[in-house]
Short mmCIF file of C-alpha atoms in Angstrom, two decimals:
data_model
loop_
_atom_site.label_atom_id
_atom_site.label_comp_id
_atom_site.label_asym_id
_atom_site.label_seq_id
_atom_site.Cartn_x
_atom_site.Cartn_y
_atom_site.Cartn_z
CA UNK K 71 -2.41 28.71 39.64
CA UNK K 72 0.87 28.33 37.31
CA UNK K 73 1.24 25.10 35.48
CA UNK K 74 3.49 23.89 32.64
CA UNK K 75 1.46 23.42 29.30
CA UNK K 76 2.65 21.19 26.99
CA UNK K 77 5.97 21.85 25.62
CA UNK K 78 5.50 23.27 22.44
CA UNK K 79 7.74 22.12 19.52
CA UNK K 80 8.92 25.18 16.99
CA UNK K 81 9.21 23.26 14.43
CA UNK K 82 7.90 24.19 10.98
CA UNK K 83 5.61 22.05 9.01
CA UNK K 84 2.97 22.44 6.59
CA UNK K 85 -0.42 20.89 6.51
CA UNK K 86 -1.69 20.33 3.41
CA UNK K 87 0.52 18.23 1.41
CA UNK K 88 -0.69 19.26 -2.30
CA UNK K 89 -0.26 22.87 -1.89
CA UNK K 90 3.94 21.38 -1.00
CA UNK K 91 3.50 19.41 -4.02
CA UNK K 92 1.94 22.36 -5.79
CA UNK K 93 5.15 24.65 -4.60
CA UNK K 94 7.97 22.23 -4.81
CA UNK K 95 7.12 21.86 -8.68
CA UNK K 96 9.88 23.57 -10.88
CA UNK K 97 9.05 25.15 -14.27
CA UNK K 98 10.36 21.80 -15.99
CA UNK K 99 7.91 19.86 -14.02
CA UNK K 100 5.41 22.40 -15.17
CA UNK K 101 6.31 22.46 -18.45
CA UNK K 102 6.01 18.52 -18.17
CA UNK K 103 2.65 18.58 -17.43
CA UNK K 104 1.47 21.05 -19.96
CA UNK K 105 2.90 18.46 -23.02
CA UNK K 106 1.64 15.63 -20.92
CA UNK K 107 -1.13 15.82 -18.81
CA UNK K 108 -1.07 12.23 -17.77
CA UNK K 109 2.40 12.48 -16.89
CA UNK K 110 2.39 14.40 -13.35
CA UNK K 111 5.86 14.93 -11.27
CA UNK K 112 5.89 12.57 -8.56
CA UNK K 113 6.83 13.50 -5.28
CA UNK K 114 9.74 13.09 -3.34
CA UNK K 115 10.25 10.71 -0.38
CA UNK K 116 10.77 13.53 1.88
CA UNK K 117 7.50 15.29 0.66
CA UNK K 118 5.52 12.08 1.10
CA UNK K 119 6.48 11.24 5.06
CA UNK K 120 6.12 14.78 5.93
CA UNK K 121 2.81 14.67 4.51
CA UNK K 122 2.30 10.92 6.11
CA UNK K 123 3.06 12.71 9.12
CA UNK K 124 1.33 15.97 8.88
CA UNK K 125 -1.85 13.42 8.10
CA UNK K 126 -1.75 11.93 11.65
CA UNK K 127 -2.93 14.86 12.90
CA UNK K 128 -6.46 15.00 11.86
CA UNK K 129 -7.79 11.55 12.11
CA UNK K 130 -6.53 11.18 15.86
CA UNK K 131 -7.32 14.74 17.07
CA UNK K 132 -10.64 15.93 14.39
CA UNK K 133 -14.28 14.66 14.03
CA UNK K 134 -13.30 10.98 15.51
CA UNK K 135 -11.56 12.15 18.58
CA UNK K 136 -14.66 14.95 19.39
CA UNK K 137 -17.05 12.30 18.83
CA UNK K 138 -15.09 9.84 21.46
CA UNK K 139 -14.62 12.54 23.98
CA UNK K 140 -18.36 13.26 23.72
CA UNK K 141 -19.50 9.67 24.40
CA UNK K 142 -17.11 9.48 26.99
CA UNK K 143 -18.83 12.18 28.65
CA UNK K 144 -15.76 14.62 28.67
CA UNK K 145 -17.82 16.76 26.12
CA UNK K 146 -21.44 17.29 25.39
CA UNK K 147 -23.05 17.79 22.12
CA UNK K 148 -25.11 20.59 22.31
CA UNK K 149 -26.67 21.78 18.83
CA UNK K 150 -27.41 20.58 15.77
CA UNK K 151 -26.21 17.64 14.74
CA UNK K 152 -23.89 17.19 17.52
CA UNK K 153 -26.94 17.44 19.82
CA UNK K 154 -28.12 14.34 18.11
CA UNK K 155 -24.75 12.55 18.50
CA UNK K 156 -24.93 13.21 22.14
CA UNK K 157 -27.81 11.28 22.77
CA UNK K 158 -26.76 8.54 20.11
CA UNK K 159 -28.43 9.61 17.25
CA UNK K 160 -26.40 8.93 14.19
CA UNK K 161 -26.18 7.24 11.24
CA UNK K 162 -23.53 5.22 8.96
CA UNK K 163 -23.33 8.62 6.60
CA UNK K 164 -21.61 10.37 9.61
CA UNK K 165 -18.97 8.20 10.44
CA UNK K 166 -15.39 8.36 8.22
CA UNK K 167 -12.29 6.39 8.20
CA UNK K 168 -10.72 7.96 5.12
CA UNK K 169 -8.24 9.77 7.49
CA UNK K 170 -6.69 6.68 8.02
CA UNK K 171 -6.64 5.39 4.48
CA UNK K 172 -5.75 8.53 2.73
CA UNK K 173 -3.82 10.67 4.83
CA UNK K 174 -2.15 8.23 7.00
CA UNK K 175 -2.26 4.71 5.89
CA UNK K 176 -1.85 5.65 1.65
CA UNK K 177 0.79 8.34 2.40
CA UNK K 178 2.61 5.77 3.85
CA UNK K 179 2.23 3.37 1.36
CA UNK K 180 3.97 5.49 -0.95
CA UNK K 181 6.64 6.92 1.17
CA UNK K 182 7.26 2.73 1.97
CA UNK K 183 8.14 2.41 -1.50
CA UNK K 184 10.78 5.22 -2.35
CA UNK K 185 11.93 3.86 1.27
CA UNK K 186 13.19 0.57 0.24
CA UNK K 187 14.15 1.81 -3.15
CA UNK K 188 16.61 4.30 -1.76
CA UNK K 189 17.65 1.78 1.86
CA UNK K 190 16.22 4.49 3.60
CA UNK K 191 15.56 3.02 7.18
CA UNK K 192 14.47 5.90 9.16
CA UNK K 193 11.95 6.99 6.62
CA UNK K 194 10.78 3.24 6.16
CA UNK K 195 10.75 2.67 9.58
CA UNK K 196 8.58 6.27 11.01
CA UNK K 197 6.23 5.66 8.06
CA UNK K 198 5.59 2.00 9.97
CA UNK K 199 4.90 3.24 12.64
CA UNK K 200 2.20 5.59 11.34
CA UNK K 201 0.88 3.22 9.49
CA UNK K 202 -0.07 1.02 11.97
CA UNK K 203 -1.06 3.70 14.50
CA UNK K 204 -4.06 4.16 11.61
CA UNK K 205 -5.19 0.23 11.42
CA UNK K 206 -5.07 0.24 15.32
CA UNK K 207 -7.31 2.69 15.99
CA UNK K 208 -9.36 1.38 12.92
CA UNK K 209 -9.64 -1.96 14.36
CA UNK K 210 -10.59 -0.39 17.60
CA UNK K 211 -13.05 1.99 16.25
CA UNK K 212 -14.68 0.38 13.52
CA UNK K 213 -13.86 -3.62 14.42
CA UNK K 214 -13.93 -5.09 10.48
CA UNK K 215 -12.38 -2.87 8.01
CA UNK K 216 -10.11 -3.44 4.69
CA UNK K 217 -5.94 -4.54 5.49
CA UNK K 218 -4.65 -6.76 3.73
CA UNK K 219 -6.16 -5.56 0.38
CA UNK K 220 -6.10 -2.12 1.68
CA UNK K 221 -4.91 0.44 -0.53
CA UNK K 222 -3.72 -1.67 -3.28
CA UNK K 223 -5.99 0.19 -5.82
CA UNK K 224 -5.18 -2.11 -9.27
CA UNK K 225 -5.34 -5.45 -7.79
CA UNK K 226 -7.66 -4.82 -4.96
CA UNK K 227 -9.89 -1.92 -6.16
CA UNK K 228 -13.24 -3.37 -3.97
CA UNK K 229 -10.91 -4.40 -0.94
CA UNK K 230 -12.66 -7.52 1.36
CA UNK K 231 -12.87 -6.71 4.78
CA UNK K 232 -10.68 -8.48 7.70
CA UNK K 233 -11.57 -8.91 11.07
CA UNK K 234 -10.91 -7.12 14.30
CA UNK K 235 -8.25 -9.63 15.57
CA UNK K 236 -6.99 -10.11 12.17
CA UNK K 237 -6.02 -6.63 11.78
CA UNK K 238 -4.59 -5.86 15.67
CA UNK K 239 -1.94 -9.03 14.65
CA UNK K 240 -1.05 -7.15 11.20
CA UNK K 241 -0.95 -4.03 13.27
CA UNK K 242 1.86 -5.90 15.62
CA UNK K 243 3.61 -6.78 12.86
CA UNK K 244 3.97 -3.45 11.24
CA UNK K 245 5.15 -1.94 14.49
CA UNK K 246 7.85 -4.38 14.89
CA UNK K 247 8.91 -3.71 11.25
CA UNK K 248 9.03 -0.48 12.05
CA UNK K 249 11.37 -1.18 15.22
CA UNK K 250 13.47 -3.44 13.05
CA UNK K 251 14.61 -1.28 10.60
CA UNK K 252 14.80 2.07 13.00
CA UNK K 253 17.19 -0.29 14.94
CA UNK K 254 19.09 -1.14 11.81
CA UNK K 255 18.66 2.73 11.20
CA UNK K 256 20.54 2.71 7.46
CA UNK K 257 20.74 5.81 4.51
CA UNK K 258 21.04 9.08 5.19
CA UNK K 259 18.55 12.36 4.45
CA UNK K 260 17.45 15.48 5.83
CA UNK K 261 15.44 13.94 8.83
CA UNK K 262 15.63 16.80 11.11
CA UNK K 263 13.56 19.06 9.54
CA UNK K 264 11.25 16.38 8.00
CA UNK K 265 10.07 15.01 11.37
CA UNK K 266 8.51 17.46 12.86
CA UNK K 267 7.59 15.28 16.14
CA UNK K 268 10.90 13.86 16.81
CA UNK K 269 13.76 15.88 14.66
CA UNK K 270 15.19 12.61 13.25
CA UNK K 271 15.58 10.78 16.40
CA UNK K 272 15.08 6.92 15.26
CA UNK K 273 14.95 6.11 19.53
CA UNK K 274 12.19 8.35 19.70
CA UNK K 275 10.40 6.82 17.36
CA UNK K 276 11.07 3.24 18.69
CA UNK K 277 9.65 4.26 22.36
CA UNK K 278 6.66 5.36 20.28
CA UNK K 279 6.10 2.14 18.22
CA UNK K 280 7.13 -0.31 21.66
CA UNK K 281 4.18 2.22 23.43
CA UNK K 282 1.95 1.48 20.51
CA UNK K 283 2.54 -1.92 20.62
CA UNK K 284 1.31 -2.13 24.50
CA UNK K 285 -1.73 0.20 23.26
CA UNK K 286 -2.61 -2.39 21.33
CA UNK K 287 -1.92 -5.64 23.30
CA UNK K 288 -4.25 -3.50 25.87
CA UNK K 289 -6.94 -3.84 23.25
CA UNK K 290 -7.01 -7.33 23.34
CA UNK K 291 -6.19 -8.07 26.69
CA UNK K 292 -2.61 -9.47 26.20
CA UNK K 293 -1.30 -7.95 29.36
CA UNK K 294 1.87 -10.18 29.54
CA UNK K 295 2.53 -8.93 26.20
CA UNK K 296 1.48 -5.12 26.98
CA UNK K 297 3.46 -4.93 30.10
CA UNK K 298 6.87 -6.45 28.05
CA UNK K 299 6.68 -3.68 25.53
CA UNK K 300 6.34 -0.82 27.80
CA UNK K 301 9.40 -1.58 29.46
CA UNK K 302 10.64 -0.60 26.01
CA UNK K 303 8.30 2.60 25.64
CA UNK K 304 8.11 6.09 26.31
CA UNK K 305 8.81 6.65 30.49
CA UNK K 306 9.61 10.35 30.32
CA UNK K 307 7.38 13.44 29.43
CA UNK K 308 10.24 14.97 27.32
CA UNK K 309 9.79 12.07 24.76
CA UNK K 310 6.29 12.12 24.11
CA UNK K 311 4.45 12.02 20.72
CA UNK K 312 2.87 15.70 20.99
CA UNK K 313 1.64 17.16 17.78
CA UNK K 314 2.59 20.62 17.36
CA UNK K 315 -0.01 23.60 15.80
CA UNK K 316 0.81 27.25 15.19
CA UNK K 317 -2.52 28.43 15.60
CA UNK K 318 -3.35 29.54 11.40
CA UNK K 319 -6.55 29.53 10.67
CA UNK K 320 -6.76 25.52 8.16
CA UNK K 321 -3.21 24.96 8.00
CA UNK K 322 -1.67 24.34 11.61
CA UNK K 323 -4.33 25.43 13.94
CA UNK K 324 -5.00 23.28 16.92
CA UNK K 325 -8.48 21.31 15.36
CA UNK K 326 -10.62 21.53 19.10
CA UNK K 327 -9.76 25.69 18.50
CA UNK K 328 -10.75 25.63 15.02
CA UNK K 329 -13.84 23.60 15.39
CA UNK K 330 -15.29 25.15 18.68
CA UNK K 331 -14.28 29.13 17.82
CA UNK K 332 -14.03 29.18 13.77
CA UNK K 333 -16.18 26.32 12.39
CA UNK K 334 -18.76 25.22 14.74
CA UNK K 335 -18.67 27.30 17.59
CA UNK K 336 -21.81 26.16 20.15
CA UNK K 337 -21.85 22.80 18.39
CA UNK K 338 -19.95 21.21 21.48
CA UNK K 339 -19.52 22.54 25.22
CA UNK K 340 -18.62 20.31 28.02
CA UNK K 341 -22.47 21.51 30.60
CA UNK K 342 -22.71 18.38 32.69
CA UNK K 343 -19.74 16.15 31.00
CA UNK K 344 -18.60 13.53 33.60
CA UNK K 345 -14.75 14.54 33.77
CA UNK K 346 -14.85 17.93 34.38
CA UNK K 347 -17.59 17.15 37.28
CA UNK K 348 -14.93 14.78 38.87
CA UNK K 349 -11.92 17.20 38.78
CA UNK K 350 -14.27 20.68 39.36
CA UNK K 351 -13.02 21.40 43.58
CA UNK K 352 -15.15 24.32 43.61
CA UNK K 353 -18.57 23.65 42.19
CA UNK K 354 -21.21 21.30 44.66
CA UNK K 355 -23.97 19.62 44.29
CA UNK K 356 -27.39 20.69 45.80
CA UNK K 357 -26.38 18.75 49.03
CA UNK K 358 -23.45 21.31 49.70
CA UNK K 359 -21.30 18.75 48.98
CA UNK K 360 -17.81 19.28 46.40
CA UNK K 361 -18.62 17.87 43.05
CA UNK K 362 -14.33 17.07 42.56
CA UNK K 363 -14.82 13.30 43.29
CA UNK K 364 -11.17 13.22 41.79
CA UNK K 365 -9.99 15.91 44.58
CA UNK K 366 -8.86 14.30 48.04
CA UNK K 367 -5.96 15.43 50.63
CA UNK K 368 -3.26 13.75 48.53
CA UNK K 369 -4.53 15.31 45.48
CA UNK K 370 -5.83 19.18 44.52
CA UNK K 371 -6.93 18.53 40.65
CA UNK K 372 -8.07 23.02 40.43
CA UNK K 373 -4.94 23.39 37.54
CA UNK K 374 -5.29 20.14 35.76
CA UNK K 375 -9.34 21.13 35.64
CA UNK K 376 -8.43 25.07 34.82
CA UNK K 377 -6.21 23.56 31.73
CA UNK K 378 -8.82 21.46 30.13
CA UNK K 379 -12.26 23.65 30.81
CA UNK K 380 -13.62 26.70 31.80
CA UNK K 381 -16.86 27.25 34.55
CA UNK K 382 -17.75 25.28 37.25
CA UNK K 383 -20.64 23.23 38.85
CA UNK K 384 -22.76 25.71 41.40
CA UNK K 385 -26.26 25.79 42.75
CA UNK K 386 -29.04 27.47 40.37
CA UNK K 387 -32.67 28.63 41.90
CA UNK K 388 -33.85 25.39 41.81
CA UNK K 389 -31.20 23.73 43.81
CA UNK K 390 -30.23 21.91 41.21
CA UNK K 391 -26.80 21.76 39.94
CA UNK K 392 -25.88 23.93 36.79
CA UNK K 393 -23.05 22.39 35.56
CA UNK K 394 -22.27 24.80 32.52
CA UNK K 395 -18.57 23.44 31.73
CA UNK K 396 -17.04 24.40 28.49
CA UNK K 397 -13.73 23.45 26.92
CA UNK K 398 -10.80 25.96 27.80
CA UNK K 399 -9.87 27.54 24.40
CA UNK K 400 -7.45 29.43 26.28
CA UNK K 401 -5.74 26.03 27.79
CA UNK K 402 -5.48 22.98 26.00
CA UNK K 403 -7.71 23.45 23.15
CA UNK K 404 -5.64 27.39 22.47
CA UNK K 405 -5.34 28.13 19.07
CA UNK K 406 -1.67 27.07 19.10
CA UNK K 407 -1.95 24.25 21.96
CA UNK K 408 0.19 20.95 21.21
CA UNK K 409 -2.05 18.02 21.03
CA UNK K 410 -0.71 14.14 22.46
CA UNK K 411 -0.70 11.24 20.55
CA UNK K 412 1.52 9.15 22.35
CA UNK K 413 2.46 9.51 25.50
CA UNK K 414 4.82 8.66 28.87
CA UNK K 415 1.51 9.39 30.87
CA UNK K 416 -0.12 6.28 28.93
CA UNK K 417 2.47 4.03 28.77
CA UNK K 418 2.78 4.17 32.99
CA UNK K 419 -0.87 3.25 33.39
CA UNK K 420 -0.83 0.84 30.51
CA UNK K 421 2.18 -0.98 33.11
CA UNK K 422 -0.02 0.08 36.26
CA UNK K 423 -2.53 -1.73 34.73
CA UNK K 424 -0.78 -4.64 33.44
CA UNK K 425 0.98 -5.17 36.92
CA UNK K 426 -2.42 -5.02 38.26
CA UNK K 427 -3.80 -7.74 36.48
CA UNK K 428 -0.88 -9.88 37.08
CA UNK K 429 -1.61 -9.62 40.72
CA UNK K 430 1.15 -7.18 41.55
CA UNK K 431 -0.53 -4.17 43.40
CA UNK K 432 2.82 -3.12 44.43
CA UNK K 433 3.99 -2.48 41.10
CA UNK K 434 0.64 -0.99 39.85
CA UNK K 435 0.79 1.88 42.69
CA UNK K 436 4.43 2.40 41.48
CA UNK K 437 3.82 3.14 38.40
CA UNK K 438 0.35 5.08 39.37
CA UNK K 439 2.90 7.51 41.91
CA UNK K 440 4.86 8.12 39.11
CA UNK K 441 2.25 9.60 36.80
CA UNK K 442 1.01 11.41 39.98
CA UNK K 443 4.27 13.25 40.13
CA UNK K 444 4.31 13.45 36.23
CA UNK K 445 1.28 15.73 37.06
CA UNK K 446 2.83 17.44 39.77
CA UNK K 447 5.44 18.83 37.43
CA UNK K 448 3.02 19.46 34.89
CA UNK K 449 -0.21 21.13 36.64
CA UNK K 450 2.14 22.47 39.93
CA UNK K 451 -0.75 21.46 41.96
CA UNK K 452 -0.39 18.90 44.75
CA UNK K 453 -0.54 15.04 43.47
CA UNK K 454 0.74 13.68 46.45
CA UNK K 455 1.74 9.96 46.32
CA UNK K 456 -0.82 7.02 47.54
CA UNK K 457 0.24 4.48 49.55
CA UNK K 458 -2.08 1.53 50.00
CA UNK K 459 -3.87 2.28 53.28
CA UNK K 460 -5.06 4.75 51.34
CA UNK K 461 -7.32 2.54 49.04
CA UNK K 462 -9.21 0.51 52.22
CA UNK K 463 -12.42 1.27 53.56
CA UNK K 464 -12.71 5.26 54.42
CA UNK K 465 -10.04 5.74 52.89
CA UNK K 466 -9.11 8.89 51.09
CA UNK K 467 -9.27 7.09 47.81
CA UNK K 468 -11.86 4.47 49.07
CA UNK K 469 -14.42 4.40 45.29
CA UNK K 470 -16.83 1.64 47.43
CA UNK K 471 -15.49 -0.95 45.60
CA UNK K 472 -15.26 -3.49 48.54
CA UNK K 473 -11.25 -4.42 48.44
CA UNK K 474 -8.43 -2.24 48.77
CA UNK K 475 -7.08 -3.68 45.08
CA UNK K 476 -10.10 -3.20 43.55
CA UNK K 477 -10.23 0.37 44.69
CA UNK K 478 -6.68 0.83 43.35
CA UNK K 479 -7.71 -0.67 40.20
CA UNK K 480 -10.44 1.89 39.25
CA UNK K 481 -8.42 4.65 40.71
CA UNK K 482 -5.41 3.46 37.54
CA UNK K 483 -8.92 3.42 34.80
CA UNK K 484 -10.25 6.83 36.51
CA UNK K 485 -6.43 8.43 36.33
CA UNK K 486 -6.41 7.45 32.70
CA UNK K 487 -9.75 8.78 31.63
CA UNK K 488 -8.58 11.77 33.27
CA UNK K 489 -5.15 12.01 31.76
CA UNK K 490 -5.81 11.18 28.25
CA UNK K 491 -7.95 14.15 27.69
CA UNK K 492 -9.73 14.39 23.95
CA UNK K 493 -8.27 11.33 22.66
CA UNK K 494 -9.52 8.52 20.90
CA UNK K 495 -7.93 6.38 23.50
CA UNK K 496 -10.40 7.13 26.48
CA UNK K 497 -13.34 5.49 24.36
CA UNK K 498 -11.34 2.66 23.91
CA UNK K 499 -10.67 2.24 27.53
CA UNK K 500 -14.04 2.66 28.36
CA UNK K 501 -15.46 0.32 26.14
CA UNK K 502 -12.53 -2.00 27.37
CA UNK K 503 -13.21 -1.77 30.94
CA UNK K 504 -17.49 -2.58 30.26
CA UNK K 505 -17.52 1.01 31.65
CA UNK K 506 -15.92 0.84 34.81
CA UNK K 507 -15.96 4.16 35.91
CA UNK K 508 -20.21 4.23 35.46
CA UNK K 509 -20.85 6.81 33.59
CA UNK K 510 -24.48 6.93 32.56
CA UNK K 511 -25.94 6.80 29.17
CA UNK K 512 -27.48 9.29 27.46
CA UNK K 513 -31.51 10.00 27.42
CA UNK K 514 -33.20 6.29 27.24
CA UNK K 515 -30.11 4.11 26.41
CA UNK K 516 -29.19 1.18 28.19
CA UNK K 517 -25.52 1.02 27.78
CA UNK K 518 -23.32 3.61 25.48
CA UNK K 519 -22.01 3.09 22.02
CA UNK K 520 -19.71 0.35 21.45
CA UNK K 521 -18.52 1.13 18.08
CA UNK K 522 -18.22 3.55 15.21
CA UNK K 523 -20.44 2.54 11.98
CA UNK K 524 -18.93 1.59 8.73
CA UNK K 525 -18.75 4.84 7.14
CA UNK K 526 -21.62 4.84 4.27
CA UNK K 527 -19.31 6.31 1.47
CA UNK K 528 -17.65 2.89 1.60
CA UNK K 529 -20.80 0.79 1.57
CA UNK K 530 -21.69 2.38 -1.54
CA UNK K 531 -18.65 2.09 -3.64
CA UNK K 532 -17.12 -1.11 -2.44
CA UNK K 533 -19.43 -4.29 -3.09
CA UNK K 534 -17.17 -6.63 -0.43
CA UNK K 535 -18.31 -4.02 2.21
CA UNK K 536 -19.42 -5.70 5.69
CA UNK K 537 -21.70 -4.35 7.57
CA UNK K 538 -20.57 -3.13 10.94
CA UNK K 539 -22.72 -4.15 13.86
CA UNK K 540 -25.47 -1.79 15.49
CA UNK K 541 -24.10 0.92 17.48
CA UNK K 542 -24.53 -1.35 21.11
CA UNK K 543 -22.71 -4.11 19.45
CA UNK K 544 -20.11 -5.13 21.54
CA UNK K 545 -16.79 -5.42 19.10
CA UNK K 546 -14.97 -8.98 19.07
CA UNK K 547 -12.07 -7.93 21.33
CA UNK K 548 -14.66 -6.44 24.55
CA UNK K 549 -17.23 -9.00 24.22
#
């Protein structure tokens, strides 16, 4: 069936930021460095948010994103060392964070400099938001990590480590920098072609920071405070945070394409992965029955399943179920497919959520309908809206949990595992939630991962290193 990808973005950006140093250098530069070799050009302010921007990419949709989607069971690891991460076998040397140091959280450093020096708002004010965007998903991910010494190589150059809580209230407070000054929205520059999300658009950019902001108030179970700043974030599809990729091979290339056809291609399918199983309306179970327990007469989830993977769950000789899913290279993860970061989808279940937990189940189905119809548009596929018969006892959306508004509630968490797709975000939820939606671990574990490990490269080099908990270690804010 037809459906509308996601919109892609022809904008033109480059993604490695030392080959634009590299270029943008004239022959005086050159000559510079020749008589001085401790004297190199420094970049430009423009150069240094396009590359804090360019370095968002990576850390929220490479190694740390695959890794989340597999132990959320929308991927499976399936050979060498992937294999072992499926089943939980990993250590602190494969974990890294320096995505969100380097290219994200140091970028912007820098670019926050030549920012205030030249009263240049919008730059100041995008490079906030980024910034915090990296310590919120490094509190989430990795619970204690460097902040306030972070990055502040001469006075800090073994940074201590802050804790979980300490870090999601710095986080807050960078994003509401970051909304300050985009308000105040003073200087002037080429922002247009620089911002290759938004064109320049400081309102953008403030949806994406107020969205953030609930993201994070989700973590730690602030709903009052979640539900006030998605009022203020993104509501429409049009003014999402979707990162856009030209498909060339390590320069703009979707990373899913590049990893699963150019770099590790068997490394990671999606046989027997819980999402596709819950959206697949034509594969059954040994029983006869349809596998699709996210297909029902309001809802036909064939595109929204077609976009994301390939195959489908059938019989084998054994009357067992051969669920041989694999990620649609062709679909979401194409060569030159978009990827979301930040999105109108997520900020509507962040408020379905929100409202639920306040008590107001009216509100919550609202906001559910309206990402139903978000997907109507999207997948052209019937997402019909509920209504709140529909959650009772044999009900069409009845899950068995034993009240209509608890049914509704894991309908909002099983709509958002579903609709964030391949991001970092669904592990969070999950974790969040205690697993909610029941997925069951891997092999002979008990419960599934509960954090990433403090990455081993920093245990080595920085003496003030703490040592994250075990892998089942509940972080502070989900214990």
């Amino acid at each position: 069936m037809a459906f509308k990808k996601y919109k892609m973005r022809k904008l033109v950006f480059t993604a490695i930021t030392f080959a634009l140093v590299l270029g943008s250098c004239s022959n005086e530069q050159l000559e510079q460095i020749n008589t001085s070799p401790n004297a190199a050009p420094d970049a430009s302010l423009e150069l240094l948010v396009n590359g804090a921007l360019v370095g968002t990419i990576q850390p929220m949709s490479g190694e740390n994103a695959r890794l989340a989607g597999m132990w959320a069971q929308q991927f499976t690891g399936e050979d060498r060392q992937y294999s072992g991460f499926q089943s939980y076998t990993i250590t602190q040397a494969d974990f890294s964070w320096s995505g969100y140091y380097y290219s994200m959280s140091q970028q912007s450093e820098l670019a926050i400099e030549k920012a205030v020096a030249a009263g240049n708002d919008f730059y100041l004010g995008i490079t906030h938001v980024v910034k915090g965007m990296a310590f919120g998903t490094v509190a989430a991910l990795f619970e204690e990590a460097p902040f306030t010494q972070a990055n502040d190589f001469e006075n800090f150059p073994n940074p201590t480590f802050d804790d979980q809580l300490t870090i999601y209230t710095g986080v807050q407070n960078l994003l509401d920098d970051a909304i300050e000054v985009l308000e105040r929205n003073q200087g002037t520059g080429d922002f247009a072609s620089k911002d290759f999300f938004f064109s320049g658009d400081p309102a953008s950019w403030i949806r994406v920071a107020h969205t953030l902001k609930a993201r994070y108030y989700l973590h730690t179970r602030d709903y009052t405070s979640a539900l006030a700043e998605t009022e203020f974030g993104i509501m429409l599809p049009e003014n999402d945070m979707i990162a856009p990729h030209a498909g060339n091979y390590n320069l703009d290339m979707n990373l899913y394409f590049s990893f699963g056809i150019f770099d590790r291609p068997g490394y990671m399918t999606a046989t027997n992965a819980y999402l596709p199983t819950i959206l697949d309306s034509v594969g059954q179970t040994a029983d006869g029955v349809q596998t699709g327990l996210k297909n029902n007469a309001k809802t036909d989830e064939s595109a929204r399943f077609a976009f994301y993977y390939t195959g489908y769950g059938d019989q084998n000789k054994d009357g067992k179920v051969d669920r041989a899913y694999d990620l649609n290279y062709g679909g979401a993860y194409g060569r030159a497919a978009s990827f979301p970061m930040v999105t109108a989808v997520e900020n509507l279940l962040i408020m379905a959520e929100c409202y639920w937990q306040g008590g107001d189940d009216d509100k919550a189905l609202e906001k559910l309908n309206e990402v139903r119809a978000i997907h109507a548009t999207t997948f052209g596929t019937t997402y019909d809206a509920y209504v709140d018969t529909d959650f009772d006892a044999g009900g069409i959306a009845d899950y068995g949990r034993g009240t209509r508004s608890d049914n509704l509630y894991f309908e909002i968490i099983l709509e958002k595992y579903a609709s964030l797709t391949g991001q970092i975000e669904v592990f969070n939820d999950l974790r969040r939630t205690d697993n909610l939606i029941g997925l069951t671990p891997i092999g002979t574990a008990t419960d599934i991962p509960q954090r990433y490990l403090t990455p081993q490269d920093e245990v080595d080099g920085n003496p003030n290193a703490i040592l994250s908990g075990t892998l089942f270690e509940k972080t502070t804010v989900n214990q």
